[in-house]
Coordinates of C-alpha atoms in Angstrom, one line a residue:
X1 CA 8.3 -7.2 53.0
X2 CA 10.5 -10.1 52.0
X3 CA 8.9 -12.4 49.8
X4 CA 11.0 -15.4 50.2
X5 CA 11.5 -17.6 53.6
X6 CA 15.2 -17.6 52.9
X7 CA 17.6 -17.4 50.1
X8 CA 16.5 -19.5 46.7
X9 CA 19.4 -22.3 46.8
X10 CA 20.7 -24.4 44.3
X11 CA 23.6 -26.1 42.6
X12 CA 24.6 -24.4 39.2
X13 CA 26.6 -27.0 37.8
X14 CA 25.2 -28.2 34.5
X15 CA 22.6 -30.9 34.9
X16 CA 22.1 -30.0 38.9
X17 CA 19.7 -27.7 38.6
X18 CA 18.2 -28.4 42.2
X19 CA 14.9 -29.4 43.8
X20 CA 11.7 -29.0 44.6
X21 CA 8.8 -30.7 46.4
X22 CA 6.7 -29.7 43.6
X23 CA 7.8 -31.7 40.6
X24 CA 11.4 -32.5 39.1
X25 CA 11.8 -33.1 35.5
X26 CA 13.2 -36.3 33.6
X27 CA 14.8 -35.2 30.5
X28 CA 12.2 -33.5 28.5
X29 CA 9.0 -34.8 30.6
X30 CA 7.9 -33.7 33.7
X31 CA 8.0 -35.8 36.2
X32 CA 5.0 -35.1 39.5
X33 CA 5.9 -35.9 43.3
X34 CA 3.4 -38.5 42.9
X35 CA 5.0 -40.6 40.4
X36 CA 3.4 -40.1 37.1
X37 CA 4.8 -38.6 34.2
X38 CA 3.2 -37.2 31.4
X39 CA 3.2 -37.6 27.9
X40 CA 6.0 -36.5 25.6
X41 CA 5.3 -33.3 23.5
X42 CA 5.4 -33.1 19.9
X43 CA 9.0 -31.8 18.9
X44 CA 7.8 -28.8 16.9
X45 CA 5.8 -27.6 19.7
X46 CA 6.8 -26.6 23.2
X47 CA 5.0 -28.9 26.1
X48 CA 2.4 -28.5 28.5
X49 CA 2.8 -29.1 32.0
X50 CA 0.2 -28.4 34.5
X51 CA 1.3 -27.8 38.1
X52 CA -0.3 -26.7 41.5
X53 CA 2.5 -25.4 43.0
X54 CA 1.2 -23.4 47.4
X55 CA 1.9 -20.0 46.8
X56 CA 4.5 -19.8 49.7
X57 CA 6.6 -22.4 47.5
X58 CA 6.2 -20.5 44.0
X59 CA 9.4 -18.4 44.1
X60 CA 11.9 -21.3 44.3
X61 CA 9.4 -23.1 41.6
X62 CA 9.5 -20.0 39.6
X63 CA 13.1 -20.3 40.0
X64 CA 13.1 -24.0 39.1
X65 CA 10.7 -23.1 35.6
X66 CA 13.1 -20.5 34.7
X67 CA 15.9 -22.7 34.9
X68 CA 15.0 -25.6 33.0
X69 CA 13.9 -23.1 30.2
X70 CA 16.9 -20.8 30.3
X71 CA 20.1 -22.9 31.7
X72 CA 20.8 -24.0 28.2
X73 CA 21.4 -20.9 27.0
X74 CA 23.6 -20.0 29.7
X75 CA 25.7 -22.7 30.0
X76 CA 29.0 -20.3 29.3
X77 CA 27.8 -17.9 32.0
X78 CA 27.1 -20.8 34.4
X79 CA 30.6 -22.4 34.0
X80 CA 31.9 -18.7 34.3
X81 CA 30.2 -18.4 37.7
X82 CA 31.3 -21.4 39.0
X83 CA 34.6 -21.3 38.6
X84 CA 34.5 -18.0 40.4
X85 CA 32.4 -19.7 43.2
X86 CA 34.7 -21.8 43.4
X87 CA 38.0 -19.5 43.5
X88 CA 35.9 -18.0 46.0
X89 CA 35.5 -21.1 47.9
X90 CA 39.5 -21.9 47.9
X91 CA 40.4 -18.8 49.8
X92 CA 37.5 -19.1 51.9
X93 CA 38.4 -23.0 52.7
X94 CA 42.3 -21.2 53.5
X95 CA 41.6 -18.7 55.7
X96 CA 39.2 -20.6 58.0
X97 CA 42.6 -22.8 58.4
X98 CA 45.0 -19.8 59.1
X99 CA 42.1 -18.7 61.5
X100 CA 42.6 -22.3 63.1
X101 CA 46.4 -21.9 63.0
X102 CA 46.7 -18.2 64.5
X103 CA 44.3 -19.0 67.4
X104 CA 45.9 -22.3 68.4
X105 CA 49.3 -20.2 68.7
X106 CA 49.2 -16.8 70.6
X107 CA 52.9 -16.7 70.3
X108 CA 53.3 -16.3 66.6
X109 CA 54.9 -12.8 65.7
X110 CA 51.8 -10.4 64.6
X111 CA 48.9 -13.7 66.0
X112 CA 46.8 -11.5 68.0
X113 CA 47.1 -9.0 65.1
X114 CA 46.4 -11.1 62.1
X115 CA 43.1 -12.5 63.9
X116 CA 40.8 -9.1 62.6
X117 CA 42.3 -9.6 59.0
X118 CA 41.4 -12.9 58.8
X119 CA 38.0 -12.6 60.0
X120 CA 37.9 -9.8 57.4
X121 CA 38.5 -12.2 54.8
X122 CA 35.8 -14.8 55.6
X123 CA 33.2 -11.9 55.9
X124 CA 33.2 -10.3 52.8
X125 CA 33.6 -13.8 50.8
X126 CA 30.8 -15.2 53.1
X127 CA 28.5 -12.3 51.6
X128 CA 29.8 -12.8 48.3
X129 CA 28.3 -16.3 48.3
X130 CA 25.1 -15.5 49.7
X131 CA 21.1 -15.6 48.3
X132 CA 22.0 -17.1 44.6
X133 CA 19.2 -17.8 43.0
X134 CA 18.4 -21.2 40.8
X135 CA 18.2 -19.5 38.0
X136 CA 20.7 -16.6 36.9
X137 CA 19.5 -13.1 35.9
X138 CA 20.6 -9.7 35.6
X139 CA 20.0 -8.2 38.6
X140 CA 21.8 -11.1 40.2
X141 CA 25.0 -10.2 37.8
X142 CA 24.9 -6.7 38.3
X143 CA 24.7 -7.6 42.6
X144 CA 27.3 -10.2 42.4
X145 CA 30.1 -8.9 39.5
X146 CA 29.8 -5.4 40.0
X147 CA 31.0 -5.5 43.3
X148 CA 34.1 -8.1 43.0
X149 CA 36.9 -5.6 41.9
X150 CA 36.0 -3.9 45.3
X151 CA 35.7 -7.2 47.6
X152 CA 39.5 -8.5 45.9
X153 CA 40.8 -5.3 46.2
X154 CA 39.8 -5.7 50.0
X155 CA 40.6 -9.5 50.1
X156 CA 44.4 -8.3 49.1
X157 CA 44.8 -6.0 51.8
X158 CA 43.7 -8.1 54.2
X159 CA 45.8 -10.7 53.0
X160 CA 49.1 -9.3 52.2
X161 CA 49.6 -8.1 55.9
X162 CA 49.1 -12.3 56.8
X163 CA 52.1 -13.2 54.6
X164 CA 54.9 -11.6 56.9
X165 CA 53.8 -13.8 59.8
X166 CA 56.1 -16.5 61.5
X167 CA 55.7 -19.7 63.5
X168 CA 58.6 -21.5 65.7
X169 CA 56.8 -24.7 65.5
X170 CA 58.0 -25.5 61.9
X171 CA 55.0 -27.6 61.2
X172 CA 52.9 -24.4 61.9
X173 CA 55.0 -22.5 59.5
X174 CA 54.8 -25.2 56.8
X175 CA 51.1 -25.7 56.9
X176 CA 50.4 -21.6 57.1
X177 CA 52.6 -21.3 54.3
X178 CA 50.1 -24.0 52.2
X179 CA 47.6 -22.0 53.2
X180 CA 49.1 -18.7 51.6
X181 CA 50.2 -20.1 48.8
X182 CA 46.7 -21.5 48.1
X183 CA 45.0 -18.0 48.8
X184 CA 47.9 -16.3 46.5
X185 CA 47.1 -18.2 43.2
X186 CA 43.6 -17.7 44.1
X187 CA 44.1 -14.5 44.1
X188 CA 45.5 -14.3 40.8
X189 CA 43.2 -16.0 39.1
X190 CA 39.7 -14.2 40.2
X191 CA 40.4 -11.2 38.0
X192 CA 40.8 -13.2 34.1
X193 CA 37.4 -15.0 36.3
X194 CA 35.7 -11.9 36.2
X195 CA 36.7 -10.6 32.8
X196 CA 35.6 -14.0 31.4
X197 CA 32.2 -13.4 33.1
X198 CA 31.9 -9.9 31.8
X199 CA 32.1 -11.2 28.5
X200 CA 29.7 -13.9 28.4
X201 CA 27.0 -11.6 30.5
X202 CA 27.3 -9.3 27.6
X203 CA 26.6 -12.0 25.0
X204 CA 23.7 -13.3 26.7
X205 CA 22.2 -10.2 28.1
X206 CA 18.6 -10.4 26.0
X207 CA 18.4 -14.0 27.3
X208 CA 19.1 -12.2 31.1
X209 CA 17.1 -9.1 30.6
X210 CA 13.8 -11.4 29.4
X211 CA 14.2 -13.8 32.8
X212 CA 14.6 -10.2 35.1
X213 CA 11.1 -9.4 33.1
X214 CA 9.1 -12.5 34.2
X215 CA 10.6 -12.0 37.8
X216 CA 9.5 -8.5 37.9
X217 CA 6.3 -8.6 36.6
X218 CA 5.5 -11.4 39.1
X219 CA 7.2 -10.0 42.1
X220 CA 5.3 -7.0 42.9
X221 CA 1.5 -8.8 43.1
X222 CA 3.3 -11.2 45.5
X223 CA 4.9 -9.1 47.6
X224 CA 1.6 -7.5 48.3
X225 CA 0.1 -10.7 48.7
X226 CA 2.4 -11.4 51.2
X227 CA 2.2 -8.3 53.0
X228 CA -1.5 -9.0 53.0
X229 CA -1.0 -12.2 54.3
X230 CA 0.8 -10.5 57.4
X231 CA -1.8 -8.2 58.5
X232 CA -4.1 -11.0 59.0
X233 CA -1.7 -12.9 61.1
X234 CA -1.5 -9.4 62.6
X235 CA -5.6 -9.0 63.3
X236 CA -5.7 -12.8 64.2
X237 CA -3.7 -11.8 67.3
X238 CA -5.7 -8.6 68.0
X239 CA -8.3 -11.5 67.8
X240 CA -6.9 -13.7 70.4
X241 CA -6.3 -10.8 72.7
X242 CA -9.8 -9.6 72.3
X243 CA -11.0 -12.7 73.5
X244 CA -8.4 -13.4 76.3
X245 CA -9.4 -9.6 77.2
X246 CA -13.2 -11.1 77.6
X247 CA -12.5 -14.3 79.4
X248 CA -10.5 -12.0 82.2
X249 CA -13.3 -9.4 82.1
X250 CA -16.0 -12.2 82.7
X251 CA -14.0 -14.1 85.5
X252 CA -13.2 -10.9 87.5
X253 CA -17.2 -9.9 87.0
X254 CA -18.6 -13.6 88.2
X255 CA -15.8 -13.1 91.0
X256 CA -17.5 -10.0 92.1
X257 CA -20.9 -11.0 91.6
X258 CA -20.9 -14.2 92.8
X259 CA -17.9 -14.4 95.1
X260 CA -16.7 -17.6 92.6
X261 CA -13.9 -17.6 89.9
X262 CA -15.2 -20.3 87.5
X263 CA -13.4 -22.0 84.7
X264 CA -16.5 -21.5 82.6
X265 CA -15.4 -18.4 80.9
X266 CA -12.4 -19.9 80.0
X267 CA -14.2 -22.6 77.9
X268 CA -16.0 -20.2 76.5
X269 CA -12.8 -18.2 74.9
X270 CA -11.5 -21.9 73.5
X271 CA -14.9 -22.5 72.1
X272 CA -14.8 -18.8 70.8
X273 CA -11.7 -19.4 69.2
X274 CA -12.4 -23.4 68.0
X275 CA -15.5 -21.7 65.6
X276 CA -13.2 -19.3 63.8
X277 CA -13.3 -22.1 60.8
X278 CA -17.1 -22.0 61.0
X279 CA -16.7 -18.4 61.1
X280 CA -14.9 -18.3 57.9
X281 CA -17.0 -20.8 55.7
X282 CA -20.1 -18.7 56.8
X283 CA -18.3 -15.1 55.2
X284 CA -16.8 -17.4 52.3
X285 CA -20.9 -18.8 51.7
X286 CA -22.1 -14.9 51.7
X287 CA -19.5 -13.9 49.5
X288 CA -19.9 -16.0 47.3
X289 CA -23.8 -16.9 47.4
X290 CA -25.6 -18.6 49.7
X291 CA -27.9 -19.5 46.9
X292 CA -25.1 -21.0 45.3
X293 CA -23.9 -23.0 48.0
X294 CA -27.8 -24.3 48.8
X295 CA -28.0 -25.6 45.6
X296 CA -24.7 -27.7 45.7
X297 CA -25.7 -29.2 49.3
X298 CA -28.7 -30.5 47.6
X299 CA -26.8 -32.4 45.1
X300 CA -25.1 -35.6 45.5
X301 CA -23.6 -36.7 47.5
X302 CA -24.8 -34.7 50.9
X303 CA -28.2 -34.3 49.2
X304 CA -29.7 -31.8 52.3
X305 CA -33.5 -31.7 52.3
X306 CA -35.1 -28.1 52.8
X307 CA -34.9 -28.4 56.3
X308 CA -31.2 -29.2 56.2
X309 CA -30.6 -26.3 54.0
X310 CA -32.9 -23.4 56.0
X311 CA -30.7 -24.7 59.4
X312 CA -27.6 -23.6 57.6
X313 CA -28.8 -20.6 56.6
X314 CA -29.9 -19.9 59.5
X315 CA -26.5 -20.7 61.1
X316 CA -24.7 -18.4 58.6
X317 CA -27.2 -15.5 59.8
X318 CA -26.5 -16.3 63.4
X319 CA -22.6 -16.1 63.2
X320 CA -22.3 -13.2 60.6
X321 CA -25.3 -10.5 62.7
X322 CA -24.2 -7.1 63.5
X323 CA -25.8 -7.7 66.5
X324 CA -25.1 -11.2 67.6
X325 CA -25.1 -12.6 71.1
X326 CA -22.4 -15.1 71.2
X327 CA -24.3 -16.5 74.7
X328 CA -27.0 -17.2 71.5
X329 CA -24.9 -18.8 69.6
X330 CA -23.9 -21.1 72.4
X331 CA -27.2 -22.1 72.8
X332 CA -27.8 -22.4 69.2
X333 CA -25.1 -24.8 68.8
X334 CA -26.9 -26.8 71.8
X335 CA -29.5 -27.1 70.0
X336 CA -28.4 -27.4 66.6
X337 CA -25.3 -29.3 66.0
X338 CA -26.1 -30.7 62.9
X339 CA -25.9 -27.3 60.2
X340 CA -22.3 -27.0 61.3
X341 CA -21.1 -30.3 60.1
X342 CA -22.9 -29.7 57.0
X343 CA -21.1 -26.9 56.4
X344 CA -17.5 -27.9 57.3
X345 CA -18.2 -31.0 55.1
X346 CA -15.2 -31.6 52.3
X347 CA -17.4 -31.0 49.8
X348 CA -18.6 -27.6 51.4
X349 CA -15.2 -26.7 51.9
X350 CA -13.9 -27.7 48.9
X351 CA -16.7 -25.8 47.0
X352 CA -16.1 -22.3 49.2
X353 CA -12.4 -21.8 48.8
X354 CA -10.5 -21.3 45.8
X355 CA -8.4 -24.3 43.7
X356 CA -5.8 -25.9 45.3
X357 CA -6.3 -24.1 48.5
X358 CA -4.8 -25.6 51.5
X359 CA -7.7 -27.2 53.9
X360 CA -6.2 -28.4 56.6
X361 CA -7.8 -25.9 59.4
X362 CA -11.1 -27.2 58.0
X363 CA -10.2 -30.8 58.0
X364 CA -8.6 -30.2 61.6
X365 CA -11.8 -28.9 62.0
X366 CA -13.9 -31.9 61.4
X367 CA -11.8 -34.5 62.5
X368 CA -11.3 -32.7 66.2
X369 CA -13.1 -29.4 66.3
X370 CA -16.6 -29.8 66.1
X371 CA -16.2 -33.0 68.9
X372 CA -14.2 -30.7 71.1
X373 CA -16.8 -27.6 70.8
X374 CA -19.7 -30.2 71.6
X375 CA -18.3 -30.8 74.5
X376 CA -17.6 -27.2 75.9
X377 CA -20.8 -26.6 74.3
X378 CA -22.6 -29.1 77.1
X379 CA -20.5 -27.7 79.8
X380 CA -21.6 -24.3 78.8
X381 CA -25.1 -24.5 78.5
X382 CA -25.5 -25.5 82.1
X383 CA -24.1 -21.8 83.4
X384 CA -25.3 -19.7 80.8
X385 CA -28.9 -20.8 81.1
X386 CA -28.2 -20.1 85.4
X387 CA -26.7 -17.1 85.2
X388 CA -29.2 -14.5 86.4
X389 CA -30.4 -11.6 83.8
X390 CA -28.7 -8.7 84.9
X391 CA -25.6 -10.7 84.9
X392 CA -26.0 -12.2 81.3
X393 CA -26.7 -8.9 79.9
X394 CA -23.1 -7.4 81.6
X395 CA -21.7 -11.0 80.3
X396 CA -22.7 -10.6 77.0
X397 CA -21.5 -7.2 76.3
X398 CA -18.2 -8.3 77.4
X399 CA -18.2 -11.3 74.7
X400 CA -19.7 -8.9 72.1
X401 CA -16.4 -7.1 71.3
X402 CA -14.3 -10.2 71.1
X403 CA -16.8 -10.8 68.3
X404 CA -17.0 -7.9 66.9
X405 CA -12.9 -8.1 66.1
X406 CA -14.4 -12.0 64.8
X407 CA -16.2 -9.7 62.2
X408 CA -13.5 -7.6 61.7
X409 CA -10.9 -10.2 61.3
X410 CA -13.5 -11.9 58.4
X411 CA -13.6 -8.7 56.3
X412 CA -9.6 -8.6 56.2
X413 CA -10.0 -12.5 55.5
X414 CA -12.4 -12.0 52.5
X415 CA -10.3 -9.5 51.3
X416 CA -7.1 -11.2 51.0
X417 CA -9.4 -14.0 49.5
X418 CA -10.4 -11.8 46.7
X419 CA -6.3 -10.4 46.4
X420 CA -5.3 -14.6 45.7
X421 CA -7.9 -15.3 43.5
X422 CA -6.6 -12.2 41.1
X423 CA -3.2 -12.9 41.7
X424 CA -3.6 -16.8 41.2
X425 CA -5.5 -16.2 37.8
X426 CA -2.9 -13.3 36.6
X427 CA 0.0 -15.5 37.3
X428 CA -1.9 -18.4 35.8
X429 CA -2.1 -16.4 33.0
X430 CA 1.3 -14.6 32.3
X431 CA 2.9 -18.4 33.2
X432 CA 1.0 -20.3 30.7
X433 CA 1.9 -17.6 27.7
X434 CA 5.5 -17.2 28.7
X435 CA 6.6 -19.8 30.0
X436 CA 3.8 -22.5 28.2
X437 CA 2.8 -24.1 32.1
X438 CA -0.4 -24.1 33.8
X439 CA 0.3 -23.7 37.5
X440 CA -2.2 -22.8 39.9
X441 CA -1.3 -21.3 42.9
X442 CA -2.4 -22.9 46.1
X443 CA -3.9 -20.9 49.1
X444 CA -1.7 -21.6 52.1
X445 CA -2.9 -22.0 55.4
X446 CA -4.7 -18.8 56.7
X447 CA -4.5 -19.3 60.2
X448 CA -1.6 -18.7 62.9
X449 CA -3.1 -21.0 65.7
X450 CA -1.6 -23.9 67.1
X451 CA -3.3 -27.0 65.0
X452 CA -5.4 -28.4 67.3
X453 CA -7.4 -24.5 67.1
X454 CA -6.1 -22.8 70.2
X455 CA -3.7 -19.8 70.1
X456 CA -0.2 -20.8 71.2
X457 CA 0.3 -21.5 74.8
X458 CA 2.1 -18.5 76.4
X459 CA 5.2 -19.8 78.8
X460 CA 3.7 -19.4 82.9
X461 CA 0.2 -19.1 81.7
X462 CA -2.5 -21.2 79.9
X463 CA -3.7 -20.3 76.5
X464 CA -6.3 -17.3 77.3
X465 CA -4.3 -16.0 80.4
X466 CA -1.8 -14.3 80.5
X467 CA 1.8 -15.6 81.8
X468 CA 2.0 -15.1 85.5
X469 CA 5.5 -13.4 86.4

């Protein structure tokens, strides 16, 4: 799986070596997005910087690190680059105007066959120019120079074929024949480009070798990170159909039963779906101890009593049973609002998931969540507690396997959990004693949902139905 959401982009000009939302460097001394910059290091020693950087962003840091380590020493190879970027650039610039020129005049001798060469030309430099990264290595050189002799070999057969064409409208001819001329000395100039290039890679190569080893030795924990990352977005889905699956199930069953359709069942997915945060700070208290996490509720500041701390054990038992009831936990939650807040507090939440995680689901969750479920939670009670027993039991086994893939969809979570936490402390590790930066890599969100907690709405049909043709 690709690790990067798109090609890592940047300028490589000396002294524009890009941006990031991360941090940006002054000089010698870095410089945080919130202002502050911290102190200057001893000359004889390299400096410190300490940087949380969400994981999702760390390739184009990484990228941005290298850099401002490296691009000194490969200043030659830089300017080298550029100037065939640049060369590159020229034709490209060119042959978008001959394309302009042919199509605005069918009538020009050879117009309708020069289009294809043309188009020919703008391709392969358009791939030429594509996915550099911030800071150069030599996988990049050996992707990009390799191939030139080939692409100007091609760009020249394409071209000459353009140079026998004709316009009546002399100020047609004399603007294609700028054109040419510009691609022609181009043209000439890309091969002493390349040659200067070759030579400068060669005198730099330990310098380029050493950057392709920190990329490497990063890339392949991330990757399956990443891929990790996608089969929970994967089982989230499986999720949501599980649960959409039940609120059909249930509708059609009351519809038989009763000779109703209610909208009950439908509150009941959303509410289903709105506890998945709860869900997760329950497996993320068992995983890492309940004991553990009793003992910092009693501190300051939430200070829980025993009672305080048995409810939330209690909670965390009734979401995480092999053999839970989710009509229980309805009327649990009726009962019992107050363990949940307790443990969705910041403090709770900031306690259960790793360093510079992102907590926004959680926060979400407090602001709007627990309100939201409060209210379903009161609409719910009213039916549930009605619904005859022979109906509750057929009810219940239908809800039952939408939370079993709740349980299932937890184990994945946990798992992925314990993936970032190893590679978060390796790369913290192999950073700091290659590189001589602390960065800690941030958890990004691990949910899929639209923010307010619901699935995304599907076009003709509400969020737990499916779209009516």
């Amino acid at each position: 799986p690709k690790l990067h959401r798109g090609p890592a982009r940047g300028c490589l000009h000396e002294g524009l070596l890009g941006d990031t939302n991360v941090v940006a460097w002054e000089g010698r001394r870095p410089v945080h997005c919130s202002g502050s910059v911290q102190p200057a290091a001893s000359p004889w020693q390299p400096e410190m910087t300490f940087q949380k950087v969400s994981f999702l962003d760390f390739p184009w840091v990484l990228d941005y690190i290298l850099a401002t380590r490296f691009n000194c020493s490969l200043k030659q190879i830089r300017h080298a680059v550029c100037s065939i970027v640049l060369t590159l650039h020229t034709i490209l610039s060119a042959a978008v105007e001959l394309g302009i020129l042919v199509s605005q005049d069918s009538d020009a001798d050879g117009a309708i066959t020069a289009k294809p060469f043309i188009d020919n030309m703008i391709h392969v430099i358009t791939e030429c120019l594509r996915h550099f990264p911030l800071c150069l290595d030599s996988e990049f050189f050996h992707s990009f120079l390799e191939p030139l002799p080939s692409h100007l070999r091609f760009l020249c057969g394409n071209f000459h074929p353009l140079t026998h064409m004709q316009f009546e409208d002399s100020g047609k001819q004399k603007a294609f024949e700028t054109q040419t001329k510009a691609i022609t000395q181009a043209l000439s100039e890309l091969p002493s480009q390349c040659s200067s290039l070759e030579l400068y890679m060669s005198s730099q190569e330990p310098v380029l070798k050493q950057i392709q080893l920190i990329k490497e030795h990063l890339r392949a924990p991330l990757w399956m990170l990443m891929h990790d990352f996608r089969s929970l977005q994967g089982e989230e889905k499986l999720l949501v159909e599980a649960v959409r699956e039940a609120v059909r199930s249930v509708t059609e069953l009351q519809g038989r039963e009763m000779g109703e359709r209610p909208g009950w069942p439908q509150v009941m997915g959303e509410t289903l779906l709105l506890l998945l945060p709860l869900w997760k700070l329950s497996a993320l208290a068992v995983a890492k101890g309940q004991e553990a996490l009793m003992r910092m509720v009693a501190g300051p500041p939430l200070a829980a009593n025993g009672g305080a701390q048995r409810l939330l054990q209690r909670l965390i038992e009734v979401l995480l049973s092999d053999k839970v009831d989710f009509i229980d936990i309805v009327l649990w939650f009726a009962a019992e609002p107050s363990s949940a807040a307790l443990l969705s507090s910041s403090e709770a939440v900031d306690f259960l998931l790793p360093d510079a995680a992102n907590i926004e689901e959680f926060t979400q969750f407090r602001k709007d969540g627990l309100m939201r479920i409060q209210e379903n939670i009161g609409v719910l009670q009213n039916y549930v507690i009605r619904l005859p027993k022979h109906l509750r039991a057929l009810v219940s086994s239908h809800w039952r396997k939408a939370v079993e893939e709740v349980h299932l969809f937890l184990q994945l979570y946990l798992r992925v959990i314990e993936a970032f936490l190893e590679v978060q402390k390796d790369v913290r590790t192999f950073v700091h004693n290659h590189l001589f930066i602390d960065v800690t890599l941030g958890l990004p969100l691990m949910t899929w949902l639209a923010p307010d907690g619901r699935p995304q709405a599907r076009q003709g049909g509400t969020v737990l139905e499916p779209a009516r043709k």
